[in-house]
mmCIF file with all atom_site columns, C-alpha atoms in Angstrom:
data_model
loop_
_atom_site.group_PDB
_atom_site.id
_atom_site.type_symbol
_atom_site.label_atom_id
_atom_site.label_alt_id
_atom_site.label_comp_id
_atom_site.label_asym_id
_atom_site.label_entity_id
_atom_site.label_seq_id
_atom_site.pdbx_PDB_ins_code
_atom_site.Cartn_x
_atom_site.Cartn_y
_atom_site.Cartn_z
_atom_site.occupancy
_atom_site.B_iso_or_equiv
_atom_site.pdbx_formal_charge
_atom_site.auth_seq_id
_atom_site.auth_comp_id
_atom_site.auth_asym_id
_atom_site.auth_atom_id
_atom_site.pdbx_PDB_model_num
ATOM 1   C CA . MET U 1 1   ? 59.398  39.568  -40.090 1.00 0.00 ? 156 MET U CA 1
ATOM 2   C CA . SER U 1 2   ? 57.184  42.047  -40.409 1.00 0.00 ? 157 SER U CA 1
ATOM 3   C CA . ALA U 1 3   ? 54.499  42.383  -42.879 1.00 0.00 ? 158 ALA U CA 1
ATOM 4   C CA . PRO U 1 4   ? 54.396  44.332  -46.063 1.00 0.00 ? 159 PRO U CA 1
ATOM 5   C CA . ALA U 1 5   ? 53.261  48.040  -45.222 1.00 0.00 ? 160 ALA U CA 1
ATOM 6   C CA . SER U 1 6   ? 49.752  47.620  -47.086 1.00 0.00 ? 161 SER U CA 1
ATOM 7   C CA . ALA U 1 7   ? 48.935  44.049  -45.452 1.00 0.00 ? 162 ALA U CA 1
ATOM 8   C CA . VAL U 1 8   ? 49.708  46.960  -41.873 1.00 0.00 ? 163 VAL U CA 1
ATOM 9   C CA . GLU U 1 9   ? 47.632  49.565  -43.097 1.00 0.00 ? 164 GLU U CA 1
ATOM 10  C CA . ALA U 1 10  ? 44.720  46.951  -44.328 1.00 0.00 ? 165 ALA U CA 1
ATOM 11  C CA . LEU U 1 11  ? 44.621  45.987  -40.380 1.00 0.00 ? 166 LEU U CA 1
ATOM 12  C CA . ASP U 1 12  ? 44.405  49.322  -39.863 1.00 0.00 ? 167 ASP U CA 1
ATOM 13  C CA . ARG U 1 13  ? 42.018  50.401  -41.932 1.00 0.00 ? 168 ARG U CA 1
ATOM 14  C CA . PRO U 1 14  ? 38.843  49.040  -39.922 1.00 0.00 ? 169 PRO U CA 1
ATOM 15  C CA . VAL U 1 15  ? 40.386  50.426  -36.033 1.00 0.00 ? 170 VAL U CA 1
ATOM 16  C CA . SER U 1 16  ? 40.042  53.143  -37.360 1.00 0.00 ? 171 SER U CA 1
ATOM 17  C CA . ALA U 1 17  ? 36.847  52.693  -38.875 1.00 0.00 ? 172 ALA U CA 1
ATOM 18  C CA . ALA U 1 18  ? 35.566  51.596  -36.081 1.00 0.00 ? 173 ALA U CA 1
ATOM 19  C CA . ARG U 1 19  ? 36.820  54.199  -33.862 1.00 0.00 ? 174 ARG U CA 1
ATOM 20  C CA . HIS U 1 20  ? 35.832  56.338  -36.414 1.00 0.00 ? 175 HIS U CA 1
ATOM 21  C CA . ALA U 1 21  ? 32.205  55.140  -35.232 1.00 0.00 ? 176 ALA U CA 1
ATOM 22  C CA . ALA U 1 22  ? 32.209  55.852  -31.934 1.00 0.00 ? 177 ALA U CA 1
ATOM 23  C CA . ARG U 1 23  ? 33.189  59.168  -31.579 1.00 0.00 ? 178 ARG U CA 1
ATOM 24  C CA . PRO U 1 24  ? 29.562  60.731  -31.640 1.00 0.00 ? 179 PRO U CA 1
ATOM 25  C CA . ARG U 1 25  ? 29.026  62.299  -35.310 1.00 0.00 ? 180 ARG U CA 1
ATOM 26  C CA . ARG U 1 26  ? 29.045  66.579  -34.045 1.00 0.00 ? 181 ARG U CA 1
ATOM 27  C CA . ARG U 1 27  ? 26.023  67.854  -36.506 1.00 0.00 ? 182 ARG U CA 1
ATOM 28  C CA . LEU U 1 28  ? 24.791  71.417  -36.914 1.00 0.00 ? 183 LEU U CA 1
ATOM 29  C CA . ARG U 1 29  ? 20.803  71.517  -36.115 1.00 0.00 ? 184 ARG U CA 1
ATOM 30  C CA . VAL U 1 30  ? 19.251  74.598  -36.267 1.00 0.00 ? 185 VAL U CA 1
ATOM 31  C CA . ARG U 1 31  ? 16.046  74.208  -33.748 1.00 0.00 ? 186 ARG U CA 1
ATOM 32  C CA . LEU U 1 32  ? 13.524  76.848  -35.722 1.00 0.00 ? 187 LEU U CA 1
ATOM 33  C CA . THR U 1 33  ? 10.981  75.850  -33.005 1.00 0.00 ? 188 THR U CA 1
ATOM 34  C CA . ASP U 1 34  ? 11.232  77.500  -29.552 1.00 0.00 ? 189 ASP U CA 1
ATOM 35  C CA . SER U 1 35  ? 14.785  78.812  -30.397 1.00 0.00 ? 190 SER U CA 1
ATOM 36  C CA . PRO U 1 36  ? 16.648  82.118  -30.581 1.00 0.00 ? 191 PRO U CA 1
ATOM 37  C CA . ILE U 1 37  ? 15.850  82.334  -33.711 1.00 0.00 ? 192 ILE U CA 1
ATOM 38  C CA . SER U 1 38  ? 11.957  81.735  -32.950 1.00 0.00 ? 193 SER U CA 1
ATOM 39  C CA . ARG U 1 39  ? 12.096  84.772  -30.571 1.00 0.00 ? 194 ARG U CA 1
ATOM 40  C CA . ILE U 1 40  ? 13.250  86.889  -32.537 1.00 0.00 ? 195 ILE U CA 1
ATOM 41  C CA . GLY U 1 41  ? 11.132  86.246  -35.408 1.00 0.00 ? 196 GLY U CA 1
ATOM 42  C CA . PHE U 1 42  ? 7.809   86.712  -32.526 1.00 0.00 ? 197 PHE U CA 1
ATOM 43  C CA . TRP U 1 43  ? 9.718   90.503  -31.155 1.00 0.00 ? 198 TRP U CA 1
ATOM 44  C CA . TRP U 1 44  ? 9.195   91.335  -34.516 1.00 0.00 ? 199 TRP U CA 1
ATOM 45  C CA . ALA U 1 45  ? 6.180   90.084  -35.013 1.00 0.00 ? 200 ALA U CA 1
ATOM 46  C CA . THR U 1 46  ? 5.154   91.897  -30.668 1.00 0.00 ? 201 THR U CA 1
ATOM 47  C CA . LEU U 1 47  ? 7.180   95.081  -33.307 1.00 0.00 ? 202 LEU U CA 1
ATOM 48  C CA . VAL U 1 48  ? 4.957   95.497  -36.110 1.00 0.00 ? 203 VAL U CA 1
ATOM 49  C CA . GLY U 1 49  ? 2.536   94.832  -34.014 1.00 0.00 ? 204 GLY U CA 1
ATOM 50  C CA . PHE U 1 50  ? 2.995   97.627  -31.782 1.00 0.00 ? 205 PHE U CA 1
ATOM 51  C CA . ALA U 1 51  ? 3.606   99.828  -34.871 1.00 0.00 ? 206 ALA U CA 1
ATOM 52  C CA . TRP U 1 52  ? 0.629   98.882  -36.678 1.00 0.00 ? 207 TRP U CA 1
ATOM 53  C CA . GLY U 1 53  ? -1.698  98.763  -33.359 1.00 0.00 ? 208 GLY U CA 1
ATOM 54  C CA . LEU U 1 54  ? -0.101  102.690 -32.225 1.00 0.00 ? 209 LEU U CA 1
ATOM 55  C CA . THR U 1 55  ? -1.152  103.831 -35.303 1.00 0.00 ? 210 THR U CA 1
ATOM 56  C CA . TRP U 1 56  ? -4.611  102.763 -35.697 1.00 0.00 ? 211 TRP U CA 1
ATOM 57  C CA . SER U 1 57  ? -5.700  102.876 -31.854 1.00 0.00 ? 212 SER U CA 1
ATOM 58  C CA . THR U 1 58  ? -8.054  105.218 -30.701 1.00 0.00 ? 213 THR U CA 1
ATOM 59  C CA . GLY U 1 59  ? -9.251  103.641 -27.636 1.00 0.00 ? 214 GLY U CA 1
ATOM 60  C CA . ARG U 1 60  ? -7.692  102.218 -24.496 1.00 0.00 ? 215 ARG U CA 1
ATOM 61  C CA . VAL U 1 61  ? -4.183  100.365 -24.491 1.00 0.00 ? 216 VAL U CA 1
ATOM 62  C CA . GLU U 1 62  ? -3.274  98.957  -22.147 1.00 0.00 ? 217 GLU U CA 1
ATOM 63  C CA . LEU U 1 63  ? -0.924  95.939  -20.496 1.00 0.00 ? 218 LEU U CA 1
ATOM 64  C CA . ARG U 1 64  ? -3.747  92.853  -19.542 1.00 0.00 ? 219 ARG U CA 1
ATOM 65  C CA . HIS U 1 65  ? -1.610  88.368  -18.871 1.00 0.00 ? 220 HIS U CA 1
ATOM 66  C CA . GLY U 1 66  ? 1.577   90.002  -20.694 1.00 0.00 ? 221 GLY U CA 1
ATOM 67  C CA . LEU U 1 67  ? -0.194  91.105  -24.288 1.00 0.00 ? 222 LEU U CA 1
ATOM 68  C CA . LEU U 1 68  ? -0.238  94.802  -25.338 1.00 0.00 ? 223 LEU U CA 1
ATOM 69  C CA . VAL U 1 69  ? -4.427  95.341  -25.291 1.00 0.00 ? 224 VAL U CA 1
ATOM 70  C CA . PHE U 1 70  ? -5.653  97.769  -28.974 1.00 0.00 ? 225 PHE U CA 1
ATOM 71  C CA . THR U 1 71  ? -8.717  98.797  -28.685 1.00 0.00 ? 226 THR U CA 1
ATOM 72  C CA . GLY U 1 72  ? -10.314 101.116 -30.187 1.00 0.00 ? 227 GLY U CA 1
ATOM 73  C CA . MET U 1 73  ? -8.577  99.508  -34.217 1.00 0.00 ? 228 MET U CA 1
ATOM 74  C CA . PRO U 1 74  ? -10.842 100.321 -37.176 1.00 0.00 ? 229 PRO U CA 1
ATOM 75  C CA . LYS U 1 75  ? -11.842 96.726  -37.903 1.00 0.00 ? 230 LYS U CA 1
ATOM 76  C CA . TRP U 1 76  ? -10.262 97.229  -41.417 1.00 0.00 ? 231 TRP U CA 1
ATOM 77  C CA . THR U 1 77  ? -7.473  95.747  -39.355 1.00 0.00 ? 232 THR U CA 1
ATOM 78  C CA . PHE U 1 78  ? -7.278  93.201  -38.115 1.00 0.00 ? 233 PHE U CA 1
ATOM 79  C CA . GLY U 1 79  ? -9.222  89.885  -38.600 1.00 0.00 ? 234 GLY U CA 1
ATOM 80  C CA . ARG U 1 80  ? -12.051 88.211  -37.342 1.00 0.00 ? 235 ARG U CA 1
ATOM 81  C CA . GLY U 1 81  ? -13.166 89.335  -33.602 1.00 0.00 ? 236 GLY U CA 1
ATOM 82  C CA . GLY U 1 82  ? -9.723  90.757  -33.232 1.00 0.00 ? 237 GLY U CA 1
ATOM 83  C CA . SER U 1 83  ? -5.787  89.753  -33.863 1.00 0.00 ? 238 SER U CA 1
ATOM 84  C CA . CYS U 1 84  ? -2.435  88.191  -31.915 1.00 0.00 ? 239 CYS U CA 1
ATOM 85  C CA . VAL U 1 85  ? 0.705   89.501  -33.564 1.00 0.00 ? 240 VAL U CA 1
ATOM 86  C CA . GLY U 1 86  ? 3.249   88.791  -31.310 1.00 0.00 ? 241 GLY U CA 1
ATOM 87  C CA . ALA U 1 87  ? 2.401   89.734  -27.487 1.00 0.00 ? 242 ALA U CA 1
ATOM 88  C CA . CYS U 1 88  ? 0.365   93.186  -29.243 1.00 0.00 ? 243 CYS U CA 1
ATOM 89  C CA . TYR U 1 89  ? -3.659  92.210  -29.385 1.00 0.00 ? 244 TYR U CA 1
ATOM 90  C CA . LEU U 1 90  ? -5.232  93.918  -31.128 1.00 0.00 ? 245 LEU U CA 1
ATOM 91  C CA . THR U 1 91  ? -8.987  94.406  -31.489 1.00 0.00 ? 246 THR U CA 1
ATOM 92  C CA . ASP U 1 92  ? -12.075 96.925  -31.030 1.00 0.00 ? 247 ASP U CA 1
ATOM 93  C CA . ARG U 1 93  ? -13.827 97.078  -28.066 1.00 0.00 ? 248 ARG U CA 1
ATOM 94  C CA . ASN U 1 94  ? -13.548 92.492  -27.640 1.00 0.00 ? 249 ASN U CA 1
ATOM 95  C CA . ASP U 1 95  ? -10.887 92.188  -24.296 1.00 0.00 ? 250 ASP U CA 1
ATOM 96  C CA . GLY U 1 96  ? -13.105 90.359  -22.193 1.00 0.00 ? 251 GLY U CA 1
ATOM 97  C CA . GLU U 1 97  ? -10.741 88.145  -20.237 1.00 0.00 ? 252 GLU U CA 1
ATOM 98  C CA . LYS U 1 98  ? -12.425 85.013  -21.466 1.00 0.00 ? 253 LYS U CA 1
ATOM 99  C CA . VAL U 1 99  ? -11.351 85.907  -25.356 1.00 0.00 ? 254 VAL U CA 1
ATOM 100 C CA . LEU U 1 100 ? -7.861  87.395  -24.090 1.00 0.00 ? 255 LEU U CA 1
ATOM 101 C CA . GLY U 1 101 ? -6.937  83.549  -22.212 1.00 0.00 ? 256 GLY U CA 1
ATOM 102 C CA . HIS U 1 102 ? -7.811  82.699  -25.250 1.00 0.00 ? 257 HIS U CA 1
ATOM 103 C CA . GLU U 1 103 ? -5.077  85.673  -27.249 1.00 0.00 ? 258 GLU U CA 1
ATOM 104 C CA . VAL U 1 104 ? -2.482  83.884  -24.624 1.00 0.00 ? 259 VAL U CA 1
ATOM 105 C CA . VAL U 1 105 ? -2.324  80.461  -26.120 1.00 0.00 ? 260 VAL U CA 1
ATOM 106 C CA . HIS U 1 106 ? -1.359  82.582  -29.419 1.00 0.00 ? 261 HIS U CA 1
ATOM 107 C CA . LYS U 1 107 ? 1.148   84.753  -28.425 1.00 0.00 ? 262 LYS U CA 1
ATOM 108 C CA . ARG U 1 108 ? 2.698   81.167  -27.167 1.00 0.00 ? 263 ARG U CA 1
ATOM 109 C CA . GLN U 1 109 ? 2.742   79.969  -30.514 1.00 0.00 ? 264 GLN U CA 1
ATOM 110 C CA . TRP U 1 110 ? 3.988   82.972  -31.394 1.00 0.00 ? 265 TRP U CA 1
ATOM 111 C CA . GLN U 1 111 ? 6.924   82.426  -29.659 1.00 0.00 ? 266 GLN U CA 1
ATOM 112 C CA . ARG U 1 112 ? 6.959   79.161  -29.927 1.00 0.00 ? 267 ARG U CA 1
ATOM 113 C CA . TYR U 1 113 ? 7.044   79.480  -34.203 1.00 0.00 ? 268 TYR U CA 1
ATOM 114 C CA . GLY U 1 114 ? 8.635   83.066  -34.095 1.00 0.00 ? 269 GLY U CA 1
ATOM 115 C CA . MET U 1 115 ? 8.154   84.077  -37.778 1.00 0.00 ? 270 MET U CA 1
ATOM 116 C CA . LEU U 1 116 ? 7.061   80.562  -38.760 1.00 0.00 ? 271 LEU U CA 1
ATOM 117 C CA . PHE U 1 117 ? 3.547   81.212  -37.263 1.00 0.00 ? 272 PHE U CA 1
ATOM 118 C CA . PRO U 1 118 ? 1.684   83.412  -40.020 1.00 0.00 ? 273 PRO U CA 1
ATOM 119 C CA . LEU U 1 119 ? 2.617   80.448  -42.120 1.00 0.00 ? 274 LEU U CA 1
ATOM 120 C CA . LEU U 1 120 ? 1.383   77.794  -40.479 1.00 0.00 ? 275 LEU U CA 1
ATOM 121 C CA . TYR U 1 121 ? -1.557  78.974  -39.946 1.00 0.00 ? 276 TYR U CA 1
ATOM 122 C CA . LEU U 1 122 ? -2.298  80.345  -43.150 1.00 0.00 ? 277 LEU U CA 1
ATOM 123 C CA . LEU U 1 123 ? -1.947  76.603  -43.185 1.00 0.00 ? 278 LEU U CA 1
ATOM 124 C CA . ALA U 1 124 ? -4.236  74.824  -40.522 1.00 0.00 ? 279 ALA U CA 1
ATOM 125 C CA . GLY U 1 125 ? -6.704  76.285  -42.882 1.00 0.00 ? 280 GLY U CA 1
ATOM 126 C CA . ARG U 1 126 ? -9.201  79.869  -41.982 1.00 0.00 ? 281 ARG U CA 1
ATOM 127 C CA . ASP U 1 127 ? -12.351 77.765  -40.739 1.00 0.00 ? 282 ASP U CA 1
ATOM 128 C CA . PRO U 1 128 ? -11.529 78.243  -36.919 1.00 0.00 ? 283 PRO U CA 1
ATOM 129 C CA . LEU U 1 129 ? -13.025 74.865  -36.136 1.00 0.00 ? 284 LEU U CA 1
ATOM 130 C CA . ARG U 1 130 ? -10.762 73.428  -37.744 1.00 0.00 ? 285 ARG U CA 1
ATOM 131 C CA . ASN U 1 131 ? -7.829  74.962  -37.264 1.00 0.00 ? 286 ASN U CA 1
ATOM 132 C CA . ARG U 1 132 ? -5.099  73.891  -34.768 1.00 0.00 ? 287 ARG U CA 1
ATOM 133 C CA . PHE U 1 133 ? -3.823  76.883  -33.671 1.00 0.00 ? 288 PHE U CA 1
ATOM 134 C CA . GLU U 1 134 ? -8.120  77.971  -32.742 1.00 0.00 ? 289 GLU U CA 1
ATOM 135 C CA . ILE U 1 135 ? -8.020  74.190  -31.389 1.00 0.00 ? 290 ILE U CA 1
ATOM 136 C CA . GLU U 1 136 ? -5.208  74.965  -28.834 1.00 0.00 ? 291 GLU U CA 1
ATOM 137 C CA . ALA U 1 137 ? -6.770  77.848  -28.217 1.00 0.00 ? 292 ALA U CA 1
ATOM 138 C CA . GLY U 1 138 ? -10.057 76.775  -27.384 1.00 0.00 ? 293 GLY U CA 1
ATOM 139 C CA . LEU U 1 139 ? -12.586 77.997  -29.356 1.00 0.00 ? 294 LEU U CA 1
ATOM 140 C CA . GLU U 1 140 ? -15.011 78.561  -26.686 1.00 0.00 ? 295 GLU U CA 1
ATOM 141 C CA . ALA U 1 141 ? -13.237 80.845  -25.448 1.00 0.00 ? 296 ALA U CA 1
ATOM 142 C CA . GLY U 1 142 ? -12.607 82.427  -28.677 1.00 0.00 ? 297 GLY U CA 1
ATOM 143 C CA . GLY U 1 143 ? -16.063 83.032  -28.835 1.00 0.00 ? 298 GLY U CA 1
ATOM 144 C CA . TYR U 1 144 ? -16.073 80.609  -31.840 1.00 0.00 ? 299 TYR U CA 1
ATOM 145 C CA . VAL U 1 145 ? -17.944 78.246  -30.404 1.00 0.00 ? 300 VAL U CA 1
ATOM 146 C CA . ARG U 1 146 ? -21.223 78.403  -27.405 1.00 0.00 ? 301 ARG U CA 1
ATOM 147 C CA . ALA U 1 147 ? -20.372 76.946  -23.935 1.00 0.00 ? 302 ALA U CA 1
ATOM 148 C CA . ASP U 1 148 ? -22.660 73.506  -25.668 1.00 0.00 ? 303 ASP U CA 1
ATOM 149 C CA . GLY U 1 149 ? -20.740 73.048  -28.164 1.00 0.00 ? 304 GLY U CA 1
ATOM 150 C CA . SER U 1 150 ? -22.233 74.072  -31.151 1.00 0.00 ? 305 SER U CA 1
ATOM 151 C CA . PRO U 1 151 ? -20.918 76.831  -33.833 1.00 0.00 ? 306 PRO U CA 1
ATOM 152 C CA . ARG U 1 152 ? -21.177 80.684  -33.254 1.00 0.00 ? 307 ARG U CA 1
ATOM 153 C CA . HIS U 1 153 ? -21.410 80.991  -36.862 1.00 0.00 ? 308 HIS U CA 1
ATOM 154 C CA . PRO U 1 154 ? -22.870 77.982  -38.823 1.00 0.00 ? 309 PRO U CA 1
ATOM 155 C CA . ALA U 1 155 ? -20.507 76.981  -41.928 1.00 0.00 ? 310 ALA U CA 1
ATOM 156 C CA . ARG U 1 156 ? -20.814 77.942  -45.291 1.00 0.00 ? 311 ARG U CA 1
ATOM 157 C CA . PRO U 1 157 ? -22.802 75.264  -47.437 1.00 0.00 ? 312 PRO U CA 1
ATOM 158 C CA . SER U 1 158 ? -19.171 75.321  -50.583 1.00 0.00 ? 313 SER U CA 1
ATOM 159 C CA . ARG U 1 159 ? -19.615 76.963  -53.466 1.00 0.00 ? 314 ARG U CA 1
ATOM 160 C CA . ARG U 1 160 ? -19.789 74.107  -56.334 1.00 0.00 ? 315 ARG U CA 1
ATOM 161 C CA . ARG U 1 161 ? -18.883 74.994  -59.111 1.00 0.00 ? 316 ARG U CA 1
ATOM 162 C CA . ARG U 1 162 ? -21.577 75.152  -62.225 1.00 0.00 ? 317 ARG U CA 1
ATOM 163 C CA . GLY U 1 163 ? -20.292 73.609  -65.939 1.00 0.00 ? 318 GLY U CA 1
#
């Protein structure tokens, strides 16, 4: 005597469901950090930094510590004491060994985050003493704090709106 077709199907469903659940799910995961995508962003930033440095640099251009260092840049072409864009460091004359060690960390951050890095840096805030990327690169090496840990430039008091 054979079971009705619907009963056989009903018994077969849990087995099929169990087999399906046991199979690993294949998901398409897109890694945005330390990935081929972030490397493309890093190389794009390097190309932009290279073009910017080549256009405005009036000083030496050297390869130091894996960075293309463009000196003699007008002050308006970079932020603070210098800016790392991809593998390019743009500055007027702030190219000491200590600072370059700091900038090498920023280069690694560009490699890790690609074109997300400028956005993440902006979201981390303009205060270098609180910016996680500046802290990771080293506040003393970056010239933000003295050897004793005190800030070089005291934080400006926040402006209060008068009403």
